[in-house]
Amino acid sequence: IQKVPMKKKMIFVVVVCFVTGLMLHAASAMLQAETAFVTIGSGDFTGVYFPTGLTIAKMINKKHNQLGIRATVKSTRGSVFNLNAIMAGYLEFGLVQSDIQYEAVKGLTAWAKKGPQKELRAVFSIHHESVCLVAAVDADINAITDLKGKKVNIGNLGSGHYQNAIDALQAAGLRPRQDIDAEKAEASEAPILLQEKRIDAFFFTVGHPSETLQNATSGERKVRFIPIAGSDIDQLVAEQNYYIETTVPVAKFYPGAQNSGDVKTFGVIATLCTSSTIPDQMVYTITKEVFDNFTEFKRQLPAFGNLTKEGMLKGLTAPLHPGAKKYFKEIGLLQ
């Protein structure tokens, strides 16, 4: 048997290692090229939207090698911002209140000049959100009509709760520009403004529990939740199908509030939205990951406690994305 010289053996080993390295690098590059990167628009850090976005992103990233998707979450100014960013192509997905979704599809309020957002697509709905009205006890506010002449934070223009506050005030017969001294600070700033006596009350639409509301109800200045209920609010909910009757779970989550029990109000449903330009397979994969691991998903946040798979198809006024529709048909939630 002819022996191969040591020098040739070494050259052979080096060549094999080099070729193997090139193959591994090429495989890695192909894998990287096949990975899709998506961003989910959420909301303020202290609200429920941000941890909701994180929950979805973590579920995707946990299996990114299998799913071929990596997700990041962006804290934003809220529903209106998210929806506009989706339509502009800056975000692939975003959390949007059901009423904001409806207005965009119909070309109302913030979209009156732009017209109907025909490329907006719904994926699924998530938790219910209450329209909360928090007032200082010393401001002598016991009903929404008592806000007349008071300094009230109605939220920043890029948020969903801004429009909810306007709707609540108008339903109660109050003119937002004339009858109250309106402040337009972000929701996270409202507890500080209230405790420093710079405002008398604030509106905030949110799922529960909310860190913002916990901060507001645990300060030295005593506060209470004000009911947003009555025949005028009943009529508002009846006329606008994106609104629902709900309560603020004061006893469970906000014991520092000066209320004897839960408080009646109206609310919306948080929804995950996207654009018609997002590939069907991507939307299908994300929807499937959440619903196939539904029990795990529900455990992530207290706000998800009452979720049902059937309920996560309610409050969707934009057309369902074909990717989501395909999955829902597969599991029998749609015909």
Coordinates of N, CA and C in Angstrom, one line a residue, residues 208-330:
H208 N -57.0 45.4 31.9 CA -56.7 45.4 33.4 C -55.9 44.1 33.8
P209 N -55.0 44.2 34.8 CA -54.7 45.4 35.5 C -53.7 46.4 34.7
S210 N -53.8 47.7 35.1 CA -53.0 48.7 34.4 C -52.1 49.3 35.5
E211 N -50.8 49.4 35.1 CA -49.8 50.0 36.0 C -50.2 51.5 36.2
T212 N -50.6 52.1 35.1 CA -51.0 53.6 35.2 C -52.1 53.8 36.2
L213 N -53.1 52.9 36.1 CA -54.3 53.1 37.1 C -53.9 52.7 38.5
Q214 N -53.0 51.8 38.6 CA -52.5 51.4 40.0 C -51.7 52.6 40.6
N215 N -50.9 53.3 39.8 CA -50.2 54.4 40.2 C -51.1 55.6 40.6
A216 N -52.2 55.7 39.8 CA -53.1 56.8 40.1 C -53.9 56.6 41.3
T217 N -54.2 55.3 41.7 CA -55.0 55.1 42.9 C -54.2 54.8 44.1
S218 N -52.9 54.9 44.1 CA -52.1 54.6 45.3 C -51.4 55.8 45.8
G219 N -51.7 57.0 45.3 CA -51.0 58.2 45.8 C -51.7 58.8 47.0
E220 N -51.2 59.9 47.5 CA -51.7 60.6 48.6 C -53.1 61.3 48.3
R221 N -53.2 61.8 47.1 CA -54.5 62.4 46.7 C -55.5 61.3 46.4
K222 N -56.5 61.2 47.1 CA -57.5 60.1 47.0 C -58.3 60.3 45.7
V223 N -58.5 59.2 45.0 CA -59.3 59.2 43.7 C -60.3 58.2 43.7
R224 N -61.2 58.3 42.7 CA -62.3 57.3 42.5 C -62.5 57.2 41.0
F225 N -63.1 56.0 40.7 CA -63.5 55.8 39.3 C -64.9 56.3 39.2
I226 N -65.2 57.0 38.1 CA -66.5 57.6 37.9 C -67.3 56.7 36.8
P227 N -68.5 56.3 37.1 CA -69.3 55.5 36.1 C -69.5 56.3 34.9
I228 N -69.4 55.6 33.7 CA -69.7 56.1 32.4 C -70.9 55.3 31.9
A229 N -72.1 55.6 32.4 CA -73.2 54.7 32.1 C -74.5 55.6 32.1
G230 N -75.6 55.0 31.7 CA -76.8 55.7 31.6 C -77.4 55.5 30.2
S231 N -78.6 56.1 30.0 CA -79.3 55.9 28.7 C -78.5 56.5 27.5
D232 N -77.8 57.6 27.7 CA -77.0 58.1 26.6 C -75.9 57.2 26.2
I233 N -75.2 56.6 27.2 CA -74.1 55.7 26.9 C -74.7 54.4 26.3
D234 N -75.8 54.0 26.7 CA -76.5 52.8 26.2 C -76.7 53.0 24.7
Q235 N -77.2 54.2 24.4 CA -77.5 54.5 23.0 C -76.2 54.6 22.1
L236 N -75.1 55.1 22.7 CA -73.8 55.1 22.0 C -73.4 53.7 21.7
V237 N -73.4 52.8 22.7 CA -73.0 51.4 22.4 C -73.9 50.7 21.4
A238 N -75.2 51.0 21.5 CA -76.1 50.4 20.5 C -75.9 50.9 19.1
E239 N -75.5 52.1 18.9 CA -75.3 52.7 17.6 C -74.0 52.3 17.0
Q240 N -73.0 52.2 17.9 CA -71.6 51.9 17.4 C -71.2 50.5 17.8
N241 N -71.2 49.6 16.8 CA -71.0 48.1 17.1 C -69.6 47.8 17.6
Y242 N -68.7 48.7 17.5 CA -67.3 48.4 18.0 C -67.2 48.7 19.5
Y243 N -68.2 49.3 20.1 CA -68.2 49.5 21.5 C -69.0 48.4 22.2
I244 N -68.6 48.1 23.5 CA -69.2 47.1 24.3 C -69.5 47.6 25.7
E245 N -70.5 47.0 26.4 CA -70.7 47.4 27.8 C -69.7 46.6 28.6
T246 N -69.1 47.2 29.6 CA -68.2 46.5 30.4 C -68.1 47.2 31.8
T247 N -67.1 46.7 32.6 CA -66.9 47.3 33.9 C -65.4 47.5 34.2
V248 N -65.1 48.3 35.1 CA -63.8 48.5 35.6 C -63.7 47.6 36.9
P249 N -62.8 46.6 36.9 CA -62.7 45.7 38.0 C -61.9 46.3 39.2
V250 N -62.6 47.3 39.8 CA -61.9 48.1 40.9 C -61.5 47.2 42.0
A251 N -62.5 46.4 42.5 CA -62.2 45.6 43.7 C -61.0 44.7 43.6
K252 N -60.9 44.1 42.4 CA -59.8 43.1 42.2 C -58.4 43.8 42.0
F253 N -58.4 44.9 41.3 CA -57.1 45.4 40.9 C -56.7 46.8 41.4
Y254 N -57.7 47.5 41.9 CA -57.4 48.9 42.4 C -58.0 49.2 43.7
P255 N -57.5 48.5 44.8 CA -58.1 48.6 46.1 C -57.9 50.0 46.7
G256 N -56.9 50.8 46.2 CA -56.7 52.1 46.7 C -57.7 53.1 46.3
A257 N -58.6 52.8 45.3 CA -59.6 53.7 44.8 C -60.7 53.8 45.8
Q258 N -61.3 55.0 45.9 CA -62.4 55.2 46.9 C -63.8 54.8 46.3
N259 N -63.9 53.5 45.9 CA -65.1 53.0 45.4 C -65.5 51.8 46.2
S260 N -66.8 51.5 46.3 CA -67.3 50.4 47.1 C -67.3 49.1 46.3
G261 N -67.2 49.2 45.0 CA -67.2 48.0 44.1 C -66.8 48.3 42.7
D262 N -67.1 47.4 41.8 CA -66.7 47.6 40.4 C -67.6 48.7 39.8
V263 N -67.1 49.3 38.7 CA -67.8 50.5 38.2 C -68.2 50.3 36.7
K264 N -69.4 50.6 36.4 CA -69.9 50.4 35.0 C -69.3 51.4 34.1
T265 N -69.1 51.0 32.8 CA -68.6 51.8 31.8 C -68.8 51.2 30.5
F266 N -68.2 51.7 29.4 CA -68.2 51.0 28.1 C -66.8 50.8 27.7
G267 N -66.6 50.1 26.6 CA -65.2 49.8 26.2 C -65.1 49.3 24.8
V268 N -63.9 48.9 24.5 CA -63.5 48.4 23.1 C -62.8 47.1 23.3
I269 N -62.4 46.5 22.1 CA -61.6 45.3 22.1 C -60.3 45.6 21.4
A270 N -59.2 45.1 22.0 CA -57.9 45.2 21.4 C -57.8 44.3 20.2
T271 N -57.3 44.7 19.1 CA -57.2 43.8 17.9 C -55.8 43.9 17.3
L272 N -55.4 42.8 16.7 CA -54.1 42.8 16.0 C -54.4 43.0 14.6
C273 N -53.8 44.0 14.0 CA -54.0 44.4 12.6 C -52.7 44.3 11.7
T274 N -52.9 44.2 10.4 CA -51.8 44.2 9.5 C -52.3 44.8 8.2
S275 N -51.5 44.6 7.2 CA -51.8 45.1 5.8 C -52.0 43.9 4.8
S276 N -52.7 44.2 3.8 CA -52.9 43.2 2.7 C -51.6 42.9 2.0
T277 N -50.6 43.7 2.2 CA -49.3 43.4 1.5 C -48.5 42.4 2.3
I278 N -48.8 42.1 3.5 CA -48.1 41.1 4.3 C -48.4 39.7 3.8
P279 N -47.4 38.9 3.5 CA -47.7 37.5 2.9 C -48.6 36.7 3.7
D280 N -49.4 35.9 3.0 CA -50.4 35.0 3.7 C -49.7 34.1 4.6
Q281 N -48.6 33.5 4.2 CA -48.0 32.5 5.0 C -47.5 33.0 6.3
M282 N -47.0 34.3 6.3 CA -46.5 34.9 7.5 C -47.6 35.1 8.5
V283 N -48.8 35.6 8.1 CA -49.9 35.8 9.0 C -50.5 34.5 9.4
Y284 N -50.5 33.5 8.6 CA -51.0 32.2 8.9 C -50.1 31.6 10.0
T285 N -48.8 31.7 9.9 CA -47.9 31.1 10.9 C -48.0 31.8 12.2
I286 N -48.1 33.1 12.3 CA -48.3 33.8 13.5 C -49.6 33.5 14.2
T287 N -50.6 33.5 13.4 CA -52.0 33.1 14.0 C -52.0 31.7 14.5
K288 N -51.4 30.8 13.8 CA -51.4 29.4 14.2 C -50.5 29.2 15.5
E289 N -49.4 29.9 15.6 CA -48.6 29.8 16.8 C -49.3 30.3 18.0
V290 N -50.1 31.4 17.9 CA -50.9 31.9 19.1 C -52.0 30.9 19.4
F291 N -52.8 30.5 18.5 CA -53.9 29.6 18.7 C -53.6 28.2 19.1
D292 N -52.5 27.7 18.5 CA -52.1 26.3 18.8 C -51.6 26.2 20.2
N293 N -51.1 27.3 20.8 CA -50.6 27.4 22.1 C -51.5 28.3 23.0
F294 N -52.8 28.2 22.8 CA -53.7 29.1 23.4 C -53.7 29.1 24.9
T295 N -53.5 28.0 25.5 CA -53.5 27.9 27.0 C -52.3 28.7 27.5
E296 N -51.1 28.5 26.9 CA -49.9 29.2 27.3 C -50.1 30.7 27.1
F297 N -50.7 31.1 26.0 CA -50.9 32.5 25.7 C -51.8 33.1 26.8
K298 N -52.9 32.5 27.2 CA -53.8 33.0 28.2 C -53.1 33.2 29.5
R299 N -52.1 32.4 29.8 CA -51.4 32.5 31.1 C -50.5 33.7 31.2
Q300 N -50.2 34.3 30.1 CA -49.1 35.3 30.1 C -49.5 36.6 30.8
L301 N -50.8 37.0 30.7 CA -51.2 38.3 31.3 C -52.6 38.1 31.9
P302 N -52.8 38.8 33.1 CA -54.2 38.7 33.7 C -55.3 39.2 32.8
A303 N -54.9 40.2 31.9 CA -55.9 40.7 30.9 C -56.4 39.7 30.0
F304 N -55.7 38.6 29.8 CA -56.1 37.5 28.9 C -57.0 36.4 29.6
G305 N -57.2 36.6 30.9 CA -57.9 35.6 31.7 C -59.2 35.1 31.1
N306 N -60.0 35.9 30.5 CA -61.3 35.5 30.0 C -61.4 35.3 28.5
L307 N -60.3 35.2 27.9 CA -60.2 35.0 26.4 C -60.8 33.6 26.1
T308 N -61.5 33.6 24.9 CA -61.8 32.3 24.3 C -61.4 32.4 22.8
K309 N -61.2 31.3 22.2 CA -60.8 31.3 20.8 C -61.9 31.9 19.9
E310 N -63.2 31.6 20.3 CA -64.3 32.1 19.5 C -64.4 33.6 19.7
G311 N -64.1 34.1 20.9 CA -64.2 35.5 21.2 C -63.1 36.3 20.5
M312 N -62.1 35.7 20.1 CA -61.0 36.4 19.4 C -61.2 36.7 18.0
L313 N -62.5 36.3 17.5 CA -62.9 36.7 16.2 C -63.9 37.8 16.2
K314 N -64.2 38.4 17.4 CA -65.2 39.5 17.6 C -64.5 40.8 17.6
G315 N -65.2 41.8 17.2 CA -64.7 43.2 17.2 C -63.8 43.5 16.0
L316 N -63.8 42.6 14.9 CA -63.0 42.8 13.8 C -63.8 43.4 12.6
T317 N -63.6 44.7 12.4 CA -64.4 45.4 11.4 C -63.7 45.5 10.1
A318 N -62.4 45.3 10.1 CA -61.6 45.3 8.9 C -61.7 43.8 8.3
P319 N -61.5 43.7 7.0 CA -61.6 42.3 6.4 C -60.5 41.4 7.0
L320 N -60.8 40.2 7.3 CA -59.8 39.2 7.8 C -58.7 39.0 6.8
H321 N -57.4 39.0 7.2 CA -56.3 38.7 6.3 C -56.5 37.3 5.9
P322 N -56.2 37.0 4.6 CA -56.4 35.6 4.1 C -55.6 34.6 4.8
G323 N -54.4 35.0 5.4 CA -53.6 34.0 6.1 C -54.3 33.6 7.4
A324 N -54.9 34.6 8.1 CA -55.7 34.3 9.3 C -56.9 33.5 9.0
K325 N -57.6 33.9 7.9 CA -58.8 33.2 7.5 C -58.6 31.7 7.2
K326 N -57.4 31.4 6.6 CA -57.1 30.1 6.2 C -57.0 29.2 7.5
Y327 N -56.3 29.8 8.5 CA -56.1 29.0 9.8 C -57.5 28.8 10.5
F328 N -58.3 29.9 10.6 CA -59.5 29.8 11.3 C -60.5 28.8 10.6
K329 N -60.4 28.6 9.3 CA -61.2 27.6 8.6 C -60.7 26.2 8.9
E330 N -59.4 26.1 9.0 CA -58.8 24.8 9.3 C -59.2 24.2 10.7

